[in-house]
Amino acid sequence: MSLLLIVALPFLGALLPGLMYQAGRAACAGVTFTITLAAFIGLMTNLPAVMAGDAVMYRAEWIPGLGLNFTLMLDALGFFFATLILGIGLLIIAYARYYLAREDNMGEFFTYLLLFQGAMVGIVMSDNILLLLVFWELTSLSSFLLIGYWKHLPEGRQGARMALTVTGMGGLAMIGGMMILGQIAGSYDLSVILQNREIIQESNLYLPALILILLGCFTKSAQFPFHFWLPHAMAAPTPVSAYLHSATMVKAGIFLMARMWPVLSGTPEWFWLVTGAGLITMLLGAVIALFKHDLKALLAFSTVSHLGLITMLLGTGTAFGAMAAVFHILNHATFKAALFMSAGIIDHETHTRDIRRLGGLRHLMPITFVIATLAALSMAGIPLLNGFLSKEMMLEEAYHTVLGGNHWIVPTLAVIGSLFSAAYCFRLIGHTFLGPKRDDYPAAPHDPPSGLWLPPALLVVLVVVIGVAPFLAEPAVKGITNAVLGGVADVPKAYFKIWHGLVPALYMSIAAVVGGLIVLTLFNPLLRLWDAAPRPEAKVIFEALIEGAVKLAKALTLPLHNGAFSRYGAVMAVTVILAGYYAWVTGTVGAPTRTLQPAGAIEIAGWAMLVAATLGMVFLHRNRLLSLVLIGIVGLMVSIGFVFFSAPDLAMTQITVEVVTTILMLLALNFLPNETPVESTVLRRTRDVTMALAGGAAAMALSYHYLLREAVTTPISEFHLANSYKGGGGTNVVNVILVDFRGFDTFGEIIVLGIAAVLIYALTETLLAGPVRARLLNRTPDKQLAGDMHPTMMVVMTRVLMPIVMVVGFYVFLRGHNEPGGGFIAGLIVSIGLVMQYMASGYSWATARQRYPHHGVIGAGVLIAGLTGIGSWFVGKPFLTSDFTYVRIPPFEKFELATAALFDLGVFLAVVGAVMLSLDGFSRLARRAHVKDSDFAMDINPARTEGDALRGQGA
Amino acid sequence: MELLVASAIGVLTAGGLYMVMRQRTFPVILGVSLLTYAVNVFLFASGRLTPGAPPILSDATTYTDPLPQALVLTAIVISFGMTAVVVMIALGAYLGTDDDHVDDQPDNGEDAT
């Protein structure tokens, strides 16, 4: 099966459990199982190629410009991990089916699980390290969802947050590291990077890259000092712990270290960092695990310890160390997943995971006892079980490892670690299963249904088979080791067997097991000592750190963001002015290249009106209606300015927009207070005036300087002018730019306009559904209402004007391609024509005659514009390529047909719909209790009978 | 002429800035409108000032720069949409709380008027 499909299957399948939720728990689990099985089988079809030593590749371009390609590679190492992920995944799914309670949402659970599974498979199959990073982050996210699956448990939420913070930060560091690595190697493809050991290790950037990548690996694989998140993640449901925290996610860091082993290992930096962290983690985890009373916490710390062991082995940088690491990854996955599932069974059946409340379960839960004991003994390193083999290899490797010139330190620490490891395994067995039967279990313990014990049992079978017949695992482990080594070193010749003779590792093993037993007999005094000893609590430190970060963020943000909008405005204005000043002071200004054009009397008059209106508005702004009138003058002068400076399209747009904006503001003023009270102090106003003058002076200086200089480079407008007629078929270059050259922009803009209008509609609906409605209905007008609200004169006028306006709009629309006009302007003109009817005859009369909802008009506009754009696909051209032709139908003159006109029609409709829908929202607010809507076009109509007139008045 | 346009942009900017820093919603909206004029004219002027040469292809030899015009045209229409949204938000806030301050008011139990 294609690698793409194997990676994609879990992601695609993640949709199903959620959909199957209604079909029941079995269906949910069944479909998840089937998907995983399909991926698993697909993976297995690649086994022959992988066994032959080939790397199966899949290649697809994603963003080649960034070096980010969807390149997948499957070699022995990837195959090994993918098998673990999918194989143990199958067991976990079966187990979770029986583990989750009836009230747990199984669809949600399995969706998260599949997302996680896909992300993990993606990590181990990625050939592109950027793609790997994407999957890496996906595992962080999906594990966050899984750990926090029981949202009602605060520990679950906190644990999930902590895991996400720690692994997320590590991921961030790793992005940096991978970027550096890619820069050094000149490629982001693993297959290329792995060939460049010398270049990478000789680079000055090797150390930063190494540290950053290791930060990612250590946080993910819970290495000291980032080990603390893993035990807190145990608040997750047990299937999650068994899956993520024994077999898969925490192994992602290990996987990456193994993957990068050929290029990163072998240097003193690698050795010190990786072996050092691994040793400390192994020791620390083992000691803490011994004193944990919660079964899952004990297992969590033992996982930390074993991950440390594997890390330490990878750190040694020898081929034998790498082989021991691979073997231990396999063994640890089998016995630890089985142990987690057993812990889940105990929790499920006895309703407690506290070892102190357990004991004597061997008679009550014999099956679980056998499974857990075999797995725990394997973890302790007892012969004939697989843990013994890899642990002995570890001790052998440790025996040969020299740390800082000292031959004794690593072997000693390794033995102490193994000793505590054996001790907590014995404690797990002894304190849970052995001892006398108790009568105070929270629930009556008994063995679970087979669905719960079969999955761990299968794993324990593997534990025993590998333990008894290690030669079965040997070719696989050696094949995988070969992939890890990547040709840098040869696969060790050592055979896998139980009896190696009286080698030092055997003595070390015996010392560890015997020592473990002794420690367990001394457990109670040791526990008292442990409880009395002061030790840092990781969670407290972590939360203090987070709190400190939040405080710092607040201290930085709150003074700026105190909820005062005027302050934001001031801060922004000052910042822009200062930035501009800085640019002005540090930059150079060339000599003017344009001459000042003379200004005539009319221009000066227009300027004077604009300035007067602006200043007048600022000084008189407390009278709101007056300021609205004055800003209208400003808009008018700006429009005239556009006419004067050769921008007829702009002038038409500005003046029509001015009309609708003013109507809108008037509608709003209907509700708002008519006056703005004096509130700010003189000091504050002085401050504001100073800032405003500075800003104004800056804007003026900037404009003046560039108006006197030509552009530094030739504007692209030359192209537009040259191609407007030839390519776009129109002589109005502005319109051709809008509907053709930059049609995609325009398409986006009409969508934004539509969204704005729909937003207004939504806001209106919300307001009218809430308490505002009553307030609106009950308010009394602050001015007397007009006696004749719909005067006959105005009604007649608007009716007469309506067809004229429509014709003008139609004309402006049609000529838009060649003369000033077009969809925007025509849309605004037609809107004004329609709004006039609303103004003259009232909202309800006009609405009753409205045929199409405004939303529909917007939608139709966007749709027409979009379909026009898509149409060009059918002739093999990119989106929105326009075409035109000239037609002649006698007796008319020759005329042009352009697809751009269709697009412009979309613009037109969208503009009409948006303007109308916006104003509609404001008018609907304006209705009130004591004014009844009139069904008639005008209030006073002599032609109407008396009864009708009364009805019209709302009587 | 350049001085007139530049100073008009300056006056519009100054007026807009002052109004934006007011306390009530309506003046702030008017301030934003003034700033919109200023920005639109500023952008338009980046095509330099060329009277009497509209970008309508004819026999003429020089045309004004059409590109800033196209950009400003859509900016004008969009600014209408944005103004409408802001006005509606201001209106909703005022109708809901009977207060049209733009800044968070200290919660002293009475509305400042």
Coordinates of C-alpha atoms in Angstrom, one line a residue, chain A residues 347-733:
Chain A
D347 CA -8.4 0.4 38.7
H348 CA -11.5 -0.7 36.8
E349 CA -12.3 -3.7 39.0
T350 CA -11.3 -2.4 42.5
H351 CA -12.0 1.3 41.9
T352 CA -8.6 2.2 43.3
R353 CA -5.1 2.5 42.1
D354 CA -3.5 3.1 45.5
I355 CA -1.1 0.3 46.2
R356 CA -1.6 0.8 49.9
R357 CA -5.2 -0.2 49.6
L358 CA -4.5 -3.2 47.5
G359 CA -2.8 -6.5 48.2
G360 CA -3.7 -10.1 48.1
L361 CA -5.3 -9.8 44.6
R362 CA -3.6 -13.0 43.3
H363 CA -6.5 -15.2 44.3
L364 CA -9.1 -12.7 43.3
M365 CA -7.7 -11.8 39.9
P366 CA -5.6 -14.7 38.8
I367 CA -5.4 -13.8 35.2
T368 CA -4.5 -10.2 35.8
F369 CA -2.0 -11.4 38.4
V370 CA -0.2 -13.6 35.8
I371 CA -0.1 -10.9 33.2
A372 CA 1.1 -8.2 35.5
T373 CA 3.6 -10.4 37.2
L374 CA 5.2 -11.6 34.0
A375 CA 5.4 -8.1 32.7
A376 CA 6.8 -6.6 35.9
L377 CA 9.4 -9.4 36.2
S378 CA 10.4 -8.7 32.7
M379 CA 10.8 -5.0 33.6
A380 CA 12.8 -6.0 36.7
G381 CA 15.2 -7.9 34.4
I382 CA 14.5 -11.5 35.4
P383 CA 15.9 -14.2 33.0
L384 CA 13.6 -15.9 30.4
L385 CA 11.7 -12.6 30.0
N386 CA 12.6 -10.1 27.3
G387 CA 13.5 -7.3 29.8
F388 CA 16.4 -9.3 31.0
L389 CA 18.0 -9.5 27.6
S390 CA 18.0 -5.8 26.8
K391 CA 18.8 -4.8 30.4
E392 CA 21.9 -7.0 30.2
M393 CA 22.9 -5.4 27.0
M394 CA 22.5 -2.1 28.7
L395 CA 24.7 -3.1 31.6
E396 CA 27.3 -4.5 29.2
E397 CA 27.3 -1.2 27.3
A398 CA 27.4 0.8 30.6
Y399 CA 30.4 -1.3 31.7
H400 CA 32.3 -0.1 28.7
T401 CA 31.3 3.5 28.9
V402 CA 33.8 6.0 30.3
L403 CA 32.4 9.3 31.6
G404 CA 34.9 12.1 32.0
G405 CA 37.8 9.6 32.3
N406 CA 36.1 7.6 35.0
H407 CA 35.4 4.0 34.4
W408 CA 33.2 3.4 37.4
I409 CA 30.7 6.1 37.4
V410 CA 28.4 4.9 34.5
P411 CA 28.4 1.2 35.5
T412 CA 27.7 2.1 39.1
L413 CA 24.9 4.4 38.3
A414 CA 23.4 1.9 35.8
V415 CA 23.4 -0.8 38.5
I416 CA 21.8 1.6 41.1
G417 CA 19.2 2.5 38.5
S418 CA 18.5 -1.2 37.7
L419 CA 18.4 -1.9 41.4
F420 CA 15.7 0.6 42.1
S421 CA 14.0 -0.6 38.9
A422 CA 13.9 -4.1 40.2
A423 CA 12.8 -2.9 43.6
Y424 CA 9.7 -1.0 42.3
C425 CA 8.8 -4.0 40.1
F426 CA 8.9 -6.3 43.1
R427 CA 6.9 -3.8 45.1
L428 CA 4.3 -3.6 42.4
I429 CA 3.9 -7.4 42.4
G430 CA 4.3 -7.8 46.2
H431 CA 2.1 -5.0 47.4
T432 CA -0.6 -5.4 44.8
F433 CA -1.0 -9.2 44.4
L434 CA 0.8 -10.9 47.2
G435 CA 0.1 -10.8 50.8
P436 CA -3.1 -11.6 52.6
K437 CA -6.5 -11.0 51.1
R438 CA -8.2 -7.9 52.5
D439 CA -11.8 -7.1 53.2
D440 CA -11.7 -3.4 52.6
Y441 CA -11.3 -3.0 48.8
P442 CA -13.5 -0.2 47.5
A443 CA -15.1 -2.7 45.1
A444 CA -15.2 -6.5 45.0
P445 CA -12.2 -7.4 42.7
H446 CA -12.6 -10.1 40.1
D447 CA -11.0 -10.7 36.7
P448 CA -12.4 -8.6 33.9
P449 CA -14.1 -9.8 30.7
S450 CA -11.7 -11.1 28.1
G451 CA -11.9 -7.9 26.1
L452 CA -9.9 -6.2 28.8
W453 CA -7.3 -8.9 29.6
L454 CA -6.7 -10.3 26.1
P455 CA -4.8 -7.3 24.7
P456 CA -2.2 -7.2 27.6
A457 CA -2.1 -11.1 27.5
L458 CA -1.1 -10.9 23.8
L459 CA 1.7 -8.6 24.7
V460 CA 2.9 -10.8 27.6
V461 CA 3.1 -13.7 25.2
L462 CA 5.5 -11.6 23.2
V463 CA 7.4 -10.8 26.4
V464 CA 7.9 -14.5 27.1
V465 CA 8.5 -15.6 23.5
I466 CA 11.3 -13.0 23.0
G467 CA 12.6 -13.8 26.5
V468 CA 12.8 -17.5 25.9
A469 CA 13.9 -17.5 22.2
P470 CA 15.8 -14.2 21.7
F471 CA 17.1 -15.4 18.4
L472 CA 13.6 -14.8 16.9
A473 CA 14.0 -11.1 17.5
E474 CA 17.6 -10.9 16.5
P475 CA 17.3 -10.4 12.7
A476 CA 14.6 -7.8 13.2
V477 CA 16.6 -5.9 15.8
K478 CA 19.7 -6.1 13.8
G479 CA 17.9 -4.9 10.7
I480 CA 16.5 -1.9 12.6
T481 CA 19.9 -1.2 14.1
N482 CA 21.4 -1.2 10.7
A483 CA 18.8 1.5 9.7
V484 CA 19.7 3.5 12.8
L485 CA 23.4 3.4 12.2
G486 CA 22.9 4.5 8.6
G487 CA 26.2 3.2 7.4
V488 CA 28.2 5.2 10.0
A489 CA 29.1 2.0 11.9
D490 CA 28.7 -1.7 11.3
V491 CA 26.0 -3.7 13.1
P492 CA 27.6 -5.5 16.0
K493 CA 28.2 -9.2 15.6
A494 CA 27.0 -10.1 19.2
Y495 CA 24.4 -12.8 19.3
F496 CA 21.2 -12.5 21.3
K497 CA 21.2 -15.3 23.9
I498 CA 20.2 -15.8 27.5
W499 CA 23.5 -17.1 28.7
H500 CA 26.6 -15.2 27.9
G501 CA 28.8 -16.9 30.4
L502 CA 30.1 -15.3 33.6
V503 CA 30.4 -11.7 32.1
P504 CA 30.4 -8.5 34.2
A505 CA 26.9 -7.7 33.1
L506 CA 25.6 -10.9 34.7
Y507 CA 27.1 -9.9 38.0
M508 CA 25.7 -6.4 37.7
S509 CA 22.3 -8.0 36.9
I510 CA 22.5 -10.2 39.9
A511 CA 23.5 -7.3 42.1
A512 CA 20.6 -5.3 40.9
V513 CA 18.0 -8.0 41.5
V514 CA 19.3 -9.0 44.9
G515 CA 19.7 -5.3 45.8
G516 CA 16.2 -4.7 44.7
L517 CA 14.9 -7.4 46.9
I518 CA 16.8 -6.0 49.9
V519 CA 15.5 -2.5 49.2
L520 CA 12.0 -3.9 49.2
T521 CA 12.4 -5.5 52.6
L522 CA 13.6 -2.2 53.9
F523 CA 10.8 -0.4 52.1
N524 CA 8.9 0.9 55.2
P525 CA 11.9 2.7 56.9
L526 CA 13.0 3.9 53.5
L527 CA 9.6 5.4 52.8
R528 CA 9.6 7.2 56.1
L529 CA 13.0 8.6 55.2
W530 CA 11.7 9.6 51.7
D531 CA 8.6 11.3 53.1
A532 CA 10.7 13.2 55.6
A533 CA 13.3 14.4 53.0
P534 CA 12.6 17.7 51.4
R535 CA 12.3 17.6 47.7
P536 CA 11.1 20.0 45.0
E537 CA 7.6 19.4 43.7
A538 CA 7.6 19.8 40.0
K539 CA 4.0 20.8 39.7
V540 CA 4.3 23.6 42.2
I541 CA 7.4 24.9 40.4
F542 CA 5.8 24.6 37.0
E543 CA 2.7 26.4 38.2
A544 CA 4.7 29.2 39.8
L545 CA 6.6 29.6 36.6
I546 CA 3.4 29.8 34.6
E547 CA 1.9 32.3 37.1
G548 CA 5.1 34.4 36.8
A549 CA 4.8 34.4 33.1
V550 CA 1.1 35.4 33.2
K551 CA 2.0 38.2 35.7
L552 CA 4.7 39.5 33.5
A553 CA 2.4 39.4 30.5
K554 CA -0.2 41.3 32.4
A555 CA 2.3 43.8 33.6
L556 CA 3.3 44.5 30.1
T557 CA -0.1 44.4 28.5
L558 CA -2.5 45.9 31.0
P559 CA -1.0 49.4 31.2
L560 CA -1.4 49.6 27.4
H561 CA -4.6 47.7 27.2
N562 CA -6.7 49.2 29.9
G563 CA -10.0 49.2 28.0
A564 CA -9.6 52.9 27.1
F565 CA -10.0 53.1 23.3
S566 CA -8.9 56.7 23.2
R567 CA -5.7 55.6 24.9
Y568 CA -5.1 53.0 22.2
G569 CA -5.7 55.7 19.6
A570 CA -3.2 58.0 21.2
V571 CA -0.6 55.3 21.7
M572 CA -0.9 54.3 18.0
A573 CA -0.7 57.8 16.8
V574 CA 2.3 58.7 18.8
T575 CA 4.1 55.5 17.7
V576 CA 3.4 56.2 14.0
I577 CA 4.5 59.8 14.4
L578 CA 7.7 58.8 16.2
A579 CA 8.5 56.0 13.6
G580 CA 8.0 58.5 10.8
Y581 CA 10.2 61.0 12.6
Y582 CA 12.9 58.4 13.0
A583 CA 12.7 57.6 9.3
W584 CA 12.9 61.2 8.4
V585 CA 15.9 61.9 10.6
T586 CA 17.9 58.9 9.6
G587 CA 16.9 58.7 5.9
T588 CA 17.9 61.0 3.1
V589 CA 15.6 62.9 0.8
G590 CA 16.5 63.4 -2.8
A591 CA 16.1 66.7 -4.7
P592 CA 12.6 67.5 -6.0
T593 CA 12.1 66.1 -9.5
R594 CA 8.7 67.7 -10.2
T595 CA 7.8 71.3 -10.3
L596 CA 5.0 72.8 -8.3
Q597 CA 1.9 73.2 -10.4
P598 CA 0.2 76.6 -10.1
A599 CA -3.1 76.8 -8.3
G600 CA -5.9 78.9 -9.5
A601 CA -8.6 80.7 -7.6
I602 CA -11.2 77.8 -7.9
E603 CA -8.8 75.3 -6.5
I604 CA -7.9 77.6 -3.6
A605 CA -11.6 78.1 -3.0
G606 CA -12.2 74.4 -2.9
W607 CA -9.3 73.9 -0.6
A608 CA -10.5 76.6 1.7
M609 CA -14.0 75.0 1.9
L610 CA -12.5 71.7 2.8
V611 CA -10.3 73.1 5.5
A612 CA -13.1 75.3 6.8
A613 CA -15.5 72.4 6.9
T614 CA -13.0 70.2 8.7
L615 CA -12.0 72.8 11.3
G616 CA -15.6 73.7 11.7
M617 CA -16.6 70.2 12.3
V618 CA -13.8 69.7 14.9
F619 CA -14.8 72.9 16.8
L620 CA -18.5 72.3 16.6
H621 CA -18.5 68.5 16.9
R622 CA -20.6 68.7 20.1
N623 CA -23.6 69.4 17.9
R624 CA -23.8 66.1 16.2
L625 CA -26.3 66.9 13.4
L626 CA -24.2 70.0 12.5
S627 CA -21.0 68.0 12.4
L628 CA -22.7 65.5 10.1
V629 CA -23.6 68.3 7.7
L630 CA -20.1 69.6 7.9
I631 CA -18.5 66.2 7.2
G632 CA -20.8 66.0 4.2
I633 CA -19.1 69.2 2.8
V634 CA -15.7 67.6 3.4
G635 CA -16.8 64.5 1.4
L636 CA -18.2 66.7 -1.4
M637 CA -15.0 68.7 -1.7
V638 CA -13.0 65.5 -1.8
S639 CA -15.2 64.2 -4.6
I640 CA -14.7 67.5 -6.5
G641 CA -10.9 67.1 -5.9
F642 CA -11.1 63.7 -7.5
V643 CA -12.8 65.2 -10.6
F644 CA -10.2 67.9 -10.8
F645 CA -7.3 65.5 -10.6
S646 CA -8.5 63.2 -13.4
A647 CA -10.3 60.6 -11.4
P648 CA -13.9 60.6 -12.6
D649 CA -14.6 57.1 -11.3
L650 CA -13.4 58.0 -7.8
A651 CA -15.5 61.1 -7.8
M652 CA -18.6 59.2 -8.7
T653 CA -18.0 56.6 -6.1
Q654 CA -17.2 59.1 -3.4
I655 CA -20.3 61.1 -3.9
T656 CA -22.6 58.2 -4.0
V657 CA -21.0 56.6 -1.0
E658 CA -21.3 60.0 0.7
V659 CA -25.1 59.9 0.2
V660 CA -25.6 56.4 1.7
T661 CA -23.2 57.1 4.5
T662 CA -25.0 60.2 5.5
I663 CA -28.4 58.4 5.4
L664 CA -26.8 55.7 7.6
M665 CA -25.4 58.2 10.1
L666 CA -28.8 60.0 10.2
L667 CA -30.5 56.7 11.0
A668 CA -28.0 56.1 13.8
L669 CA -28.4 59.7 15.2
N670 CA -32.0 58.9 15.5
F671 CA -31.1 56.9 18.6
L672 CA -27.9 58.5 19.8
P673 CA -27.9 61.6 22.0
N674 CA -27.9 64.8 19.9
E675 CA -25.1 66.5 21.8
T676 CA -21.7 65.4 23.0
P677 CA -21.1 66.7 26.5
V678 CA -17.9 68.4 27.6
E679 CA -16.0 65.8 29.6
S680 CA -12.3 65.9 29.0
T681 CA -10.1 68.4 30.9
V682 CA -8.4 71.3 29.2
L683 CA -5.1 69.5 29.8
R684 CA -6.3 66.5 28.0
R685 CA -7.7 68.4 25.1
T686 CA -4.4 70.3 24.8
R687 CA -2.6 66.9 24.7
D688 CA -4.9 65.7 22.0
V689 CA -4.6 68.8 20.0
T690 CA -0.8 68.6 20.2
M691 CA -0.8 65.0 19.0
A692 CA -3.3 65.8 16.2
L693 CA -1.2 68.7 15.0
A694 CA 1.9 66.6 15.1
G695 CA 0.2 63.9 13.1
G696 CA -1.3 66.4 10.7
A697 CA 2.0 68.0 10.1
A698 CA 3.7 64.7 9.6
A699 CA 1.1 63.6 7.0
M700 CA 1.3 66.9 5.3
A701 CA 5.1 66.8 5.1
L702 CA 5.2 63.3 3.8
S703 CA 2.6 64.0 1.1
Y704 CA 4.2 67.2 0.1
H705 CA 7.6 65.5 -0.3
Y706 CA 6.5 62.7 -2.4
L707 CA 4.2 64.9 -4.5
L708 CA 7.3 66.8 -5.6
R709 CA 9.2 63.6 -6.6
E710 CA 8.8 60.9 -9.1
A711 CA 8.4 57.4 -8.0
V712 CA 11.7 55.6 -7.3
T713 CA 10.9 52.9 -9.8
T714 CA 8.6 53.0 -12.7
P715 CA 5.0 52.2 -11.6
I716 CA 3.4 49.1 -13.0
S717 CA 0.6 51.4 -14.3
E718 CA 2.4 51.6 -17.6
F719 CA 1.5 48.0 -18.1
H720 CA -2.1 48.6 -17.3
L721 CA -2.4 51.5 -19.6
A722 CA -0.7 49.6 -22.4
N723 CA -2.8 46.4 -22.1
S724 CA -6.1 47.8 -21.0
Y725 CA -7.6 47.9 -24.4
K726 CA -5.6 45.1 -26.0
G727 CA -5.9 42.6 -23.3
G728 CA -9.0 43.7 -21.3
G729 CA -11.1 45.2 -24.1
G730 CA -11.9 48.4 -22.2
T731 CA -10.7 51.9 -22.4
N732 CA -11.6 52.9 -18.8
V733 CA -8.3 51.6 -17.3

